[in-house]
Amino acid sequence: MISLYKKQRESVWIIIKNTSKYLSFTFNIKQYNMILSIIIVIVNSMNSSTIFCPKGCATKCLTNNTCGRCMVGYDNDNSCMTCEWYNRNLHMTSVYIKKDTKCTRFNSLILKDSWLPPEKFITEIKIDEKVVFDIDESSDIDTSFCYYKDRYRFGKWFKLLYNIKNSSHILFEFSQLNVDKSLVNIDVTNSLKKQRGDCYAHTTSESKTNSKQLYVPVFSPYNNDPKRNTEDFYFYIFIHLGQLSKAKIELKTQVQNSRIFPPRFNLTLKDTMYLSEHPGKFILWNVPFEEHGAFAQPICFPTYRMKYIAFDIEFVETGKLVIDATGSGKMNNLQEYDIVNGDKTTLKCIQSWSGRRHGVFSENEKAGAFVSISANEKVKRHFAFISENQRINFVVKFYVICHENCNYKHGFGTCLPTIGKCKCIKGYGGSNCHKLCYYDNTWQISPNDNLCFFGSERCNEYCRCEEGTVLVNHRCLSKECARGEIGINDECYPNSEGCTPTCKCDSSRGFYMSSTKRCLSKLCGNGKKNTYYDYNGNIIRTEECDNGTNCQKDCRCIDGFITDPKSENDCIHKGLSVDFTIFVVIVSCVFVPAFVMAFAMLIFFITRYKKTNIEVFKEQQPTYYFYISGSINKKLANESLYFIDPITLDFGNGTEATEINDTHFQQIQVKNKSRNKYMMVIFHTPNTPKYVFHFDPQVVIMRPRASSCVTCYMTLYCTTKLRGMKIPYTVWFSKSKIIFSEIALLLKDKTFETWTNVQQKKLEKISKTVHNRFHHYLTISTDAASSTHIDMDELSISEKPIAEGAMGRVYMGSYRSVAVAVKQFRWEKLDEDEVAELKKNVVAECEMMAKLRNPFIASYIGSVTYIPQVSMVIQFFILGSLGEYLRQEKEDYVKMPYKLKVRMLFDTSRGMQFLHENRIMHLDLKPDNLLVNSLDCNSACTIKITDFGTSRFKKKSITNSEDKGLGTPIYAAPETFKDEYTFAGDVYSFAITAWELYYQVEPYAQLKSIFDIKRHVEEGKRLSFDQNIPPLYRKLVEECWRADPKDRPNFDKVTAKLVKVDEEDSQQFYLNIQNEMDNLNLIIEKRSERVKRSLHEIS
């Protein structure tokens, strides 16, 4: 750590911190300016402490993503990243929507009591009718029956009465008439008004698309009612903008009887021939499934109505064409169909493939169709990708494997589509199991003069060199390598150490390419001298050294050095020649006297130099009673009897804040201007654990007309108000020097509370020889830097805790107008060393947490560690913890909608995924440690994780009456009962939390004690399920609480699985309770009022 402090007049002091020692140097101003510019660059690069402050913050951020107040229009959760949540109970037509990254108020929200708006907002259209309309910022705002992350959209509603029989599809065709195209979404449903609005069909129009066609299959909402299945019904259409812009749209509708829709991609005969002729090559198709997919009842999946996209393939080759749609991991299916006699309404299913994986290894395999097809009598074949997910976009890879069917009919090999190549018998290989030209170091064909060794660099399967290479001794070399030079794609110079004849480093012998294009051995650096061999088994060389002194990266000694016989890994100077030795002796005789003198002077200066132990200046100094009775409070003037300069101290940080835990100093010139009196100056230092001002010396006694230098050291232990603080001093004049020592001794260690009348009378008696007394103060003109070290005096805390646990109590508080939660750790039973260890751990943890930026992690404001009552301060959440909503005995209990539960688990998993990526275990994951940021499943973030890692602060020596181990036993993994803590333990805790969130009852409520729970879990038993729980939800929980930690999925996989659980939600609508959103709104209002009252009482 380097700190710079500007001095008055002509010099500058620099402190260089090295552990607990400080060295000081003095430079003139010119030298200072040059050094300053260099050091600032270094310091700025080393100490970047930029706080990330969201755009929605109305006040300065206290820490990353956390400020005191959000701007109007933002969720006032102190992170200020999302627009204000709309409360339907207020029945307001205004809503905040992001415009150019800023939340902006719009006043055209449609008020409605169901998924459909009132009739006056819906325009009826007819078959074969054309309508033209505009959508812009003045349009109505509403929510769609299809899910969008940003719920509120500018759009327009339509309805289409379907009263035509015997048609298969309705074709919606729309075009953008404006020049600058916008992102437009089209959602269609056939749901009845009194039902739930289902997302029946969805498509989107990309910005560059002029027109769009959406095929929607005709399916009556009365289909299951025999009495009404012939009735007319409405299609409802909501067309809306994907982003704030303007769009002029033309919409037309017509009846479509054909079940054949145009293919969106054609893999031609030319394409497949190219793939056959170039093994290893592939063709990619970015499937525009969301935009160009049609809706129908696929011929191979006749009981489903799904979205699909058609494509054609022309293939006549003898190999297998692979259709791989697993790259994105999105679930999709594939069907092959045929058109019967050219009839546009009659299709025939040839075969179908599911993209869902099954079996033991299904977890490690990506979802999606993976198919290999062989050529048949038809040149052009028809295929379609099918999915229930209307919004997926994925990439398909086409390539040919097993050319000529691996010559299976000749017995040379078989095709293995799962690994994408042939399995050939000995002596045969390549893409089609042909007889290899070179096998087992033997040529199998002749002549072979113009062939390369099969398997060598740049040599193809037919022993021919790749284009752009040169054949030399049956090897393929770059043109540069053949000339003894090095090419762009070469790794080393030919004939150099570890380099093969093809200018590649010999990896089989442990060589790799360095940044300088030399081959280095992996053995170099292992601390042992090794011998290198070439590919023929011949010795190349033995290392001269290895990872030692004067040893280079290639394990050779530096020029002029040889292997040290006493330490074979090091190198020493070579021996000197006789002539050079004589020359050294002669020169030494001449210069030895001068050298001795210089050495003596060096010893002299070294003995005078004293290292300063900076720890001394971090200690509080004695308190001297501030006796000012009869003293004159006088600023310095020319006629003053004394001189003190400077009296305003900035410690070199006049314009910048002073970092916490750094020690800074500034020198003060003190001068006695009296001609015949001694002078004593006492600096009355403040006595507080928040900071230390240490004066060296604290008491100065000076003869007449003498001057002295006092150094003031400042160490800050928290972010506190510092600028403008006064440090008083008293000045005493007397002709007797001895009396000052007696006065100082009497005032020492005395305060206003401990000063007695007896001491007062004694001071008055001995002060009779004191002729003049003055007092004034030094003023601090620097600020404490923002940090995670908080001043306890700036915290307002509630009297009663809002939560209590084994490790401490949690209080509601306020810090710089921000609502916070203050966790005070229990320290009463800790000894001095354990308190110090607790402080160290809390500070380290808080600094680490402050650096973590993630929307699913609660923002840590800081900690209070300069007093025995160690506290941690985090962002306060009005909605409290998830645990407050799950039990019926809780005041805020509410039956949560299933979709909200899944979203909460998803956000929790993403937060845990982030923690584990940063190698942080939570150790106590449970609903009480999941803070609720929002109760809206469409919110950007519903859950923020807190208290991760803090269970490690628990006292190590636990009494017999206390439970041993980290975390909460109900949620603890079985291995933690044996004090084994892993990342998989958090996954187990997540499973128990997921079970509790679904059923909203206490886990293991039927068991009587913690010991019963431990026994239950260790015996392999788990919590039970009923028949109503969705299958994928249950499967995820069961996987996460497996007995063996190695069998549990990590949070990467848990997050991916929750995406599938959420997709399953569309089939679990019976678990969503319609009126619960209103109950949630009431709870939000009630809690908000409660918190406001509490904060008012605290302040």
PDB file of N, CA and C in Angstrom, residues 796-863:
ATOM      1  N   SER A 796     -29.628   3.705  13.355  1.00  0.00           N
ATOM      2  CA  SER A 796     -30.760   3.750  14.278  1.00  0.00           C
ATOM      3  C   SER A 796     -31.390   2.358  14.277  1.00  0.00           C
ATOM      4  N   ILE A 797     -31.504   1.754  15.456  1.00  0.00           N
ATOM      5  CA  ILE A 797     -31.917   0.350  15.538  1.00  0.00           C
ATOM      6  C   ILE A 797     -33.150   0.227  16.420  1.00  0.00           C
ATOM      7  N   SER A 798     -34.042  -0.670  16.021  1.00  0.00           N
ATOM      8  CA  SER A 798     -35.248  -0.931  16.804  1.00  0.00           C
ATOM      9  C   SER A 798     -34.889  -1.554  18.153  1.00  0.00           C
ATOM     10  N   GLU A 799     -35.757  -1.359  19.115  1.00  0.00           N
ATOM     11  CA  GLU A 799     -35.497  -1.899  20.452  1.00  0.00           C
ATOM     12  C   GLU A 799     -35.646  -3.417  20.482  1.00  0.00           C
ATOM     13  N   LYS A 800     -36.651  -3.914  19.789  1.00  0.00           N
ATOM     14  CA  LYS A 800     -36.916  -5.352  19.797  1.00  0.00           C
ATOM     15  C   LYS A 800     -36.421  -5.983  18.505  1.00  0.00           C
ATOM     16  N   PRO A 801     -35.849  -7.185  18.589  1.00  0.00           N
ATOM     17  CA  PRO A 801     -35.388  -7.852  17.360  1.00  0.00           C
ATOM     18  C   PRO A 801     -36.564  -8.328  16.515  1.00  0.00           C
ATOM     19  N   ILE A 802     -36.360  -8.354  15.204  1.00  0.00           N
ATOM     20  CA  ILE A 802     -37.389  -8.884  14.309  1.00  0.00           C
ATOM     21  C   ILE A 802     -37.158 -10.367  14.022  1.00  0.00           C
ATOM     22  N   ALA A 803     -35.989 -10.874  14.412  1.00  0.00           N
ATOM     23  CA  ALA A 803     -35.675 -12.294  14.249  1.00  0.00           C
ATOM     24  C   ALA A 803     -34.547 -12.635  15.214  1.00  0.00           C
ATOM     25  N   GLU A 804     -34.477 -13.917  15.573  1.00  0.00           N
ATOM     26  CA  GLU A 804     -33.466 -14.359  16.519  1.00  0.00           C
ATOM     27  C   GLU A 804     -33.067 -15.786  16.214  1.00  0.00           C
ATOM     28  N   GLY A 805     -31.773 -16.072  16.325  1.00  0.00           N
ATOM     29  CA  GLY A 805     -31.268 -17.406  16.036  1.00  0.00           C
ATOM     30  C   GLY A 805     -30.102 -17.754  16.933  1.00  0.00           C
ATOM     31  N   ALA A 806     -29.467 -18.888  16.620  1.00  0.00           N
ATOM     32  CA  ALA A 806     -28.357 -19.371  17.449  1.00  0.00           C
ATOM     33  C   ALA A 806     -27.151 -18.455  17.376  1.00  0.00           C
ATOM     34  N   MET A 807     -27.015 -17.750  16.266  1.00  0.00           N
ATOM     35  CA  MET A 807     -25.818 -16.932  16.063  1.00  0.00           C
ATOM     36  C   MET A 807     -26.003 -15.483  16.478  1.00  0.00           C
ATOM     37  N   GLY A 808     -27.227 -15.037  16.658  1.00  0.00           N
ATOM     38  CA  GLY A 808     -27.440 -13.655  17.028  1.00  0.00           C
ATOM     39  C   GLY A 808     -28.865 -13.215  16.818  1.00  0.00           C
ATOM     40  N   ARG A 809     -29.061 -11.896  16.896  1.00  0.00           N
ATOM     41  CA  ARG A 809     -30.382 -11.306  16.715  1.00  0.00           C
ATOM     42  C   ARG A 809     -30.348 -10.354  15.534  1.00  0.00           C
ATOM     43  N   VAL A 810     -31.515 -10.212  14.882  1.00  0.00           N
ATOM     44  CA  VAL A 810     -31.644  -9.306  13.745  1.00  0.00           C
ATOM     45  C   VAL A 810     -32.603  -8.192  14.135  1.00  0.00           C
ATOM     46  N   TYR A 811     -32.148  -6.949  13.936  1.00  0.00           N
ATOM     47  CA  TYR A 811     -32.952  -5.779  14.253  1.00  0.00           C
ATOM     48  C   TYR A 811     -33.243  -5.001  12.975  1.00  0.00           C
ATOM     49  N   MET A 812     -34.358  -4.314  12.989  1.00  0.00           N
ATOM     50  CA  MET A 812     -34.648  -3.386  11.899  1.00  0.00           C
ATOM     51  C   MET A 812     -33.972  -2.070  12.223  1.00  0.00           C
ATOM     52  N   GLY A 813     -33.425  -1.417  11.190  1.00  0.00           N
ATOM     53  CA  GLY A 813     -32.712  -0.178  11.440  1.00  0.00           C
ATOM     54  C   GLY A 813     -32.748   0.762  10.267  1.00  0.00           C
ATOM     55  N   SER A 814     -32.075   1.886  10.444  1.00  0.00           N
ATOM     56  CA  SER A 814     -31.959   2.887   9.393  1.00  0.00           C
ATOM     57  C   SER A 814     -30.520   3.369   9.357  1.00  0.00           C
ATOM     58  N   TYR A 815     -29.962   3.408   8.153  1.00  0.00           N
ATOM     59  CA  TYR A 815     -28.583   3.882   7.967  1.00  0.00           C
ATOM     60  C   TYR A 815     -28.568   4.870   6.816  1.00  0.00           C
ATOM     61  N   ARG A 816     -28.298   6.135   7.137  1.00  0.00           N
ATOM     62  CA  ARG A 816     -28.276   7.198   6.134  1.00  0.00           C
ATOM     63  C   ARG A 816     -29.556   7.206   5.302  1.00  0.00           C
ATOM     64  N   SER A 817     -30.687   7.122   6.017  1.00  0.00           N
ATOM     65  CA  SER A 817     -32.043   7.173   5.434  1.00  0.00           C
ATOM     66  C   SER A 817     -32.407   5.915   4.655  1.00  0.00           C
ATOM     67  N   VAL A 818     -31.592   4.871   4.734  1.00  0.00           N
ATOM     68  CA  VAL A 818     -31.889   3.607   4.063  1.00  0.00           C
ATOM     69  C   VAL A 818     -32.319   2.580   5.103  1.00  0.00           C
ATOM     70  N   ALA A 819     -33.444   1.918   4.843  1.00  0.00           N
ATOM     71  CA  ALA A 819     -33.883   0.860   5.752  1.00  0.00           C
ATOM     72  C   ALA A 819     -32.925  -0.321   5.651  1.00  0.00           C
ATOM     73  N   VAL A 820     -32.437  -0.778   6.803  1.00  0.00           N
ATOM     74  CA  VAL A 820     -31.469  -1.867   6.820  1.00  0.00           C
ATOM     75  C   VAL A 820     -31.870  -2.882   7.875  1.00  0.00           C
ATOM     76  N   ALA A 821     -31.293  -4.068   7.728  1.00  0.00           N
ATOM     77  CA  ALA A 821     -31.414  -5.107   8.756  1.00  0.00           C
ATOM     78  C   ALA A 821     -30.054  -5.243   9.417  1.00  0.00           C
ATOM     79  N   VAL A 822     -30.027  -5.215  10.727  1.00  0.00           N
ATOM     80  CA  VAL A 822     -28.774  -5.257  11.487  1.00  0.00           C
ATOM     81  C   VAL A 822     -28.705  -6.574  12.244  1.00  0.00           C
ATOM     82  N   LYS A 823     -27.727  -7.380  11.891  1.00  0.00           N
ATOM     83  CA  LYS A 823     -27.544  -8.664  12.566  1.00  0.00           C
ATOM     84  C   LYS A 823     -26.424  -8.535  13.581  1.00  0.00           C
ATOM     85  N   GLN A 824     -26.768  -8.656  14.844  1.00  0.00           N
ATOM     86  CA  GLN A 824     -25.773  -8.567  15.912  1.00  0.00           C
ATOM     87  C   GLN A 824     -25.421  -9.971  16.387  1.00  0.00           C
ATOM     88  N   PHE A 825     -24.126 -10.285  16.313  1.00  0.00           N
ATOM     89  CA  PHE A 825     -23.666 -11.620  16.656  1.00  0.00           C
ATOM     90  C   PHE A 825     -23.533 -11.769  18.174  1.00  0.00           C
ATOM     91  N   ARG A 826     -23.799 -12.962  18.621  1.00  0.00           N
ATOM     92  CA  ARG A 826     -23.634 -13.245  20.050  1.00  0.00           C
ATOM     93  C   ARG A 826     -22.141 -13.341  20.368  1.00  0.00           C
ATOM     94  N   TRP A 827     -21.698 -12.588  21.340  1.00  0.00           N
ATOM     95  CA  TRP A 827     -20.279 -12.592  21.696  1.00  0.00           C
ATOM     96  C   TRP A 827     -20.061 -12.709  23.207  1.00  0.00           C
ATOM     97  N   GLU A 828     -21.169 -12.772  23.977  1.00  0.00           N
ATOM     98  CA  GLU A 828     -21.034 -12.774  25.437  1.00  0.00           C
ATOM     99  C   GLU A 828     -20.192 -13.948  25.952  1.00  0.00           C
ATOM    100  N   LYS A 829     -20.316 -15.126  25.284  1.00  0.00           N
ATOM    101  CA  LYS A 829     -19.619 -16.321  25.764  1.00  0.00           C
ATOM    102  C   LYS A 829     -18.262 -16.520  25.089  1.00  0.00           C
ATOM    103  N   LEU A 830     -17.850 -15.562  24.269  1.00  0.00           N
ATOM    104  CA  LEU A 830     -16.589 -15.707  23.560  1.00  0.00           C
ATOM    105  C   LEU A 830     -15.455 -15.094  24.369  1.00  0.00           C
ATOM    106  N   ASP A 831     -14.283 -15.727  24.305  1.00  0.00           N
ATOM    107  CA  ASP A 831     -13.118 -15.129  24.939  1.00  0.00           C
ATOM    108  C   ASP A 831     -12.508 -14.097  23.995  1.00  0.00           C
ATOM    109  N   GLU A 832     -11.428 -13.468  24.426  1.00  0.00           N
ATOM    110  CA  GLU A 832     -10.835 -12.363  23.664  1.00  0.00           C
ATOM    111  C   GLU A 832     -10.364 -12.807  22.288  1.00  0.00           C
ATOM    112  N   ASP A 833      -9.726 -13.976  22.223  1.00  0.00           N
ATOM    113  CA  ASP A 833      -9.236 -14.472  20.933  1.00  0.00           C
ATOM    114  C   ASP A 833     -10.387 -14.797  19.982  1.00  0.00           C
ATOM    115  N   GLU A 834     -11.472 -15.342  20.530  1.00  0.00           N
ATOM    116  CA  GLU A 834     -12.620 -15.687  19.689  1.00  0.00           C
ATOM    117  C   GLU A 834     -13.335 -14.442  19.183  1.00  0.00           C
ATOM    118  N   VAL A 835     -13.372 -13.374  19.999  1.00  0.00           N
ATOM    119  CA  VAL A 835     -13.946 -12.116  19.541  1.00  0.00           C
ATOM    120  C   VAL A 835     -13.119 -11.553  18.395  1.00  0.00           C
ATOM    121  N   ALA A 836     -11.801 -11.603  18.540  1.00  0.00           N
ATOM    122  CA  ALA A 836     -10.913 -11.117  17.474  1.00  0.00           C
ATOM    123  C   ALA A 836     -11.100 -11.931  16.194  1.00  0.00           C
ATOM    124  N   GLU A 837     -11.243 -13.251  16.342  1.00  0.00           N
ATOM    125  CA  GLU A 837     -11.455 -14.113  15.178  1.00  0.00           C
ATOM    126  C   GLU A 837     -12.801 -13.818  14.523  1.00  0.00           C
ATOM    127  N   LEU A 838     -13.828 -13.560  15.348  1.00  0.00           N
ATOM    128  CA  LEU A 838     -15.146 -13.225  14.821  1.00  0.00           C
ATOM    129  C   LEU A 838     -15.084 -11.927  14.019  1.00  0.00           C
ATOM    130  N   LYS A 839     -14.411 -10.916  14.564  1.00  0.00           N
ATOM    131  CA  LYS A 839     -14.273  -9.646  13.847  1.00  0.00           C
ATOM    132  C   LYS A 839     -13.584  -9.849  12.513  1.00  0.00           C
ATOM    133  N   LYS A 840     -12.497 -10.596  12.543  1.00  0.00           N
ATOM    134  CA  LYS A 840     -11.727 -10.835  11.326  1.00  0.00           C
ATOM    135  C   LYS A 840     -12.587 -11.522  10.264  1.00  0.00           C
ATOM    136  N   ASN A 841     -13.358 -12.524  10.685  1.00  0.00           N
ATOM    137  CA  ASN A 841     -14.192 -13.266   9.734  1.00  0.00           C
ATOM    138  C   ASN A 841     -15.316 -12.407   9.171  1.00  0.00           C
ATOM    139  N   VAL A 842     -15.947 -11.612  10.044  1.00  0.00           N
ATOM    140  CA  VAL A 842     -17.052 -10.769   9.591  1.00  0.00           C
ATOM    141  C   VAL A 842     -16.564  -9.722   8.599  1.00  0.00           C
ATOM    142  N   VAL A 843     -15.431  -9.092   8.895  1.00  0.00           N
ATOM    143  CA  VAL A 843     -14.886  -8.080   7.989  1.00  0.00           C
ATOM    144  C   VAL A 843     -14.532  -8.706   6.646  1.00  0.00           C
ATOM    145  N   ALA A 844     -13.847  -9.845   6.671  1.00  0.00           N
ATOM    146  CA  ALA A 844     -13.465 -10.513   5.418  1.00  0.00           C
ATOM    147  C   ALA A 844     -14.700 -10.911   4.624  1.00  0.00           C
ATOM    148  N   GLU A 845     -15.712 -11.442   5.318  1.00  0.00           N
ATOM    149  CA  GLU A 845     -16.933 -11.876   4.646  1.00  0.00           C
ATOM    150  C   GLU A 845     -17.675 -10.686   4.043  1.00  0.00           C
ATOM    151  N   CYS A 846     -17.732  -9.595   4.786  1.00  0.00           N
ATOM    152  CA  CYS A 846     -18.469  -8.429   4.309  1.00  0.00           C
ATOM    153  C   CYS A 846     -17.770  -7.789   3.112  1.00  0.00           C
ATOM    154  N   GLU A 847     -16.449  -7.727   3.145  1.00  0.00           N
ATOM    155  CA  GLU A 847     -15.714  -7.180   2.005  1.00  0.00           C
ATOM    156  C   GLU A 847     -15.911  -8.058   0.771  1.00  0.00           C
ATOM    157  N   MET A 848     -15.931  -9.367   0.993  1.00  0.00           N
ATOM    158  CA  MET A 848     -16.165 -10.281  -0.124  1.00  0.00           C
ATOM    159  C   MET A 848     -17.583 -10.104  -0.671  1.00  0.00           C
ATOM    160  N   MET A 849     -18.559  -9.969   0.230  1.00  0.00           N
ATOM    161  CA  MET A 849     -19.947  -9.823  -0.201  1.00  0.00           C
ATOM    162  C   MET A 849     -20.161  -8.518  -0.964  1.00  0.00           C
ATOM    163  N   ALA A 850     -19.447  -7.462  -0.537  1.00  0.00           N
ATOM    164  CA  ALA A 850     -19.604  -6.175  -1.195  1.00  0.00           C
ATOM    165  C   ALA A 850     -19.133  -6.225  -2.641  1.00  0.00           C
ATOM    166  N   LYS A 851     -18.237  -7.147  -2.965  1.00  0.00           N
ATOM    167  CA  LYS A 851     -17.705  -7.265  -4.319  1.00  0.00           C
ATOM    168  C   LYS A 851     -18.606  -8.114  -5.215  1.00  0.00           C
ATOM    169  N   LEU A 852     -19.548  -8.843  -4.610  1.00  0.00           N
ATOM    170  CA  LEU A 852     -20.425  -9.713  -5.386  1.00  0.00           C
ATOM    171  C   LEU A 852     -21.578  -8.903  -5.974  1.00  0.00           C
ATOM    172  N   ARG A 853     -21.679  -8.905  -7.283  1.00  0.00           N
ATOM    173  CA  ARG A 853     -22.757  -8.188  -7.953  1.00  0.00           C
ATOM    174  C   ARG A 853     -23.658  -9.201  -8.630  1.00  0.00           C
ATOM    175  N   ASN A 854     -24.828  -9.384  -8.089  1.00  0.00           N
ATOM    176  CA  ASN A 854     -25.768 -10.320  -8.675  1.00  0.00           C
ATOM    177  C   ASN A 854     -27.166  -9.945  -8.220  1.00  0.00           C
ATOM    178  N   PRO A 855     -28.135  -9.910  -9.118  1.00  0.00           N
ATOM    179  CA  PRO A 855     -29.476  -9.475  -8.734  1.00  0.00           C
ATOM    180  C   PRO A 855     -30.166 -10.401  -7.750  1.00  0.00           C
ATOM    181  N   PHE A 856     -29.660 -11.618  -7.581  1.00  0.00           N
ATOM    182  CA  PHE A 856     -30.312 -12.576  -6.691  1.00  0.00           C
ATOM    183  C   PHE A 856     -29.573 -12.722  -5.356  1.00  0.00           C
ATOM    184  N   ILE A 857     -28.663 -11.804  -5.093  1.00  0.00           N
ATOM    185  CA  ILE A 857     -27.927 -11.784  -3.832  1.00  0.00           C
ATOM    186  C   ILE A 857     -28.260 -10.484  -3.113  1.00  0.00           C
ATOM    187  N   ALA A 858     -28.626 -10.563  -1.828  1.00  0.00           N
ATOM    188  CA  ALA A 858     -28.953  -9.366  -1.062  1.00  0.00           C
ATOM    189  C   ALA A 858     -27.716  -8.481  -0.929  1.00  0.00           C
ATOM    190  N   SER A 859     -27.908  -7.180  -1.091  1.00  0.00           N
ATOM    191  CA  SER A 859     -26.790  -6.236  -1.021  1.00  0.00           C
ATOM    192  C   SER A 859     -26.350  -6.053   0.428  1.00  0.00           C
ATOM    193  N   TYR A 860     -25.080  -6.267   0.662  1.00  0.00           N
ATOM    194  CA  TYR A 860     -24.522  -6.052   1.991  1.00  0.00           C
ATOM    195  C   TYR A 860     -24.031  -4.617   2.103  1.00  0.00           C
ATOM    196  N   ILE A 861     -24.531  -3.892   3.112  1.00  0.00           N
ATOM    197  CA  ILE A 861     -24.133  -2.501   3.308  1.00  0.00           C
ATOM    198  C   ILE A 861     -22.778  -2.437   4.006  1.00  0.00           C
ATOM    199  N   GLY A 862     -22.587  -3.264   5.027  1.00  0.00           N
ATOM    200  CA  GLY A 862     -21.310  -3.249   5.731  1.00  0.00           C
ATOM    201  C   GLY A 862     -21.389  -3.937   7.073  1.00  0.00           C
ATOM    202  N   SER A 863     -20.420  -3.611   7.944  1.00  0.00           N
ATOM    203  CA  SER A 863     -20.350  -4.238   9.259  1.00  0.00           C
ATOM    204  C   SER A 863     -19.808  -3.245  10.274  1.00  0.00           C
TER     205      SER A 863
END
